[in-house]
Amino acid sequence: MAGEAAIGGAAHQAAATHRFFFALDAIRNAALSSTPASRFFHTCWQEGLHFDVDHRVGVIFNLSDKYMMGVLGVIAVGVAPQDMYATMQSVLSFISASERKAAAAAAAAGGRGQERQTIIGADAVRAFRDIQALVKYMSDKSQQVASALQSGAAVIP
């Protein structure tokens, strides 16, 4: 029996360390360039977007020298594909909301050069929406596969 417990314990430990990752190398958010990193991280933490070191799940933000240009990398980590995709969708929603707030603030200020920023912003918004749609599609497809596997049905790619 002791051998079975040890084997079962090892299998449980291995299953508990299994993680799923989703990385986006460069997400553009114009509001980042004027936001100190400490404020960005505090706002993320308030929204529940952080990495839980104990459970090894959550989101990791990759800030590089491009941060001052409004670009950051994002890695979502989950114990199941659904968790990972939900985390990434939360991050993208957060970034989208902060982009809308920054655009509203810029419109209220009515600064010069706003027309060019709006054109560049429109292209970035289209690309960002494409990324959001892709993550949602992948999340839905992953859920379909998981449901099919649980019910014993054939998995259709």
C-alpha angles and dihedrals in degrees: 000000000000089000091052092051091050092048092046090047092051091049091048091049092050091050091049091056095051111112138177121219134199118185132190110187101199125023114172120218116166091202091065095069091066097037121090111235091239091057091046092053093045091052091048091050091050089054091050093252106137141104116266103217094193095054095027095227135115135060133322119200117208109209117186136159087292089069089088087057091053098259128126139163124235131202119187117200125193141162089234132027090249091056092048094049092045089053092050091047089052091051093049091048090050092050091046091051092049090050091053091049091051091048091050091049091049091049091050091050091048094206127180118270091033092129092060092044089051092053092048089043092053091055091047091049091052091050091045092051089051089055091048091050091049093051091048091049092049091047092051092046091049090051091051091051092047091049092048092050092050092050093045093241123143114272113237114200 
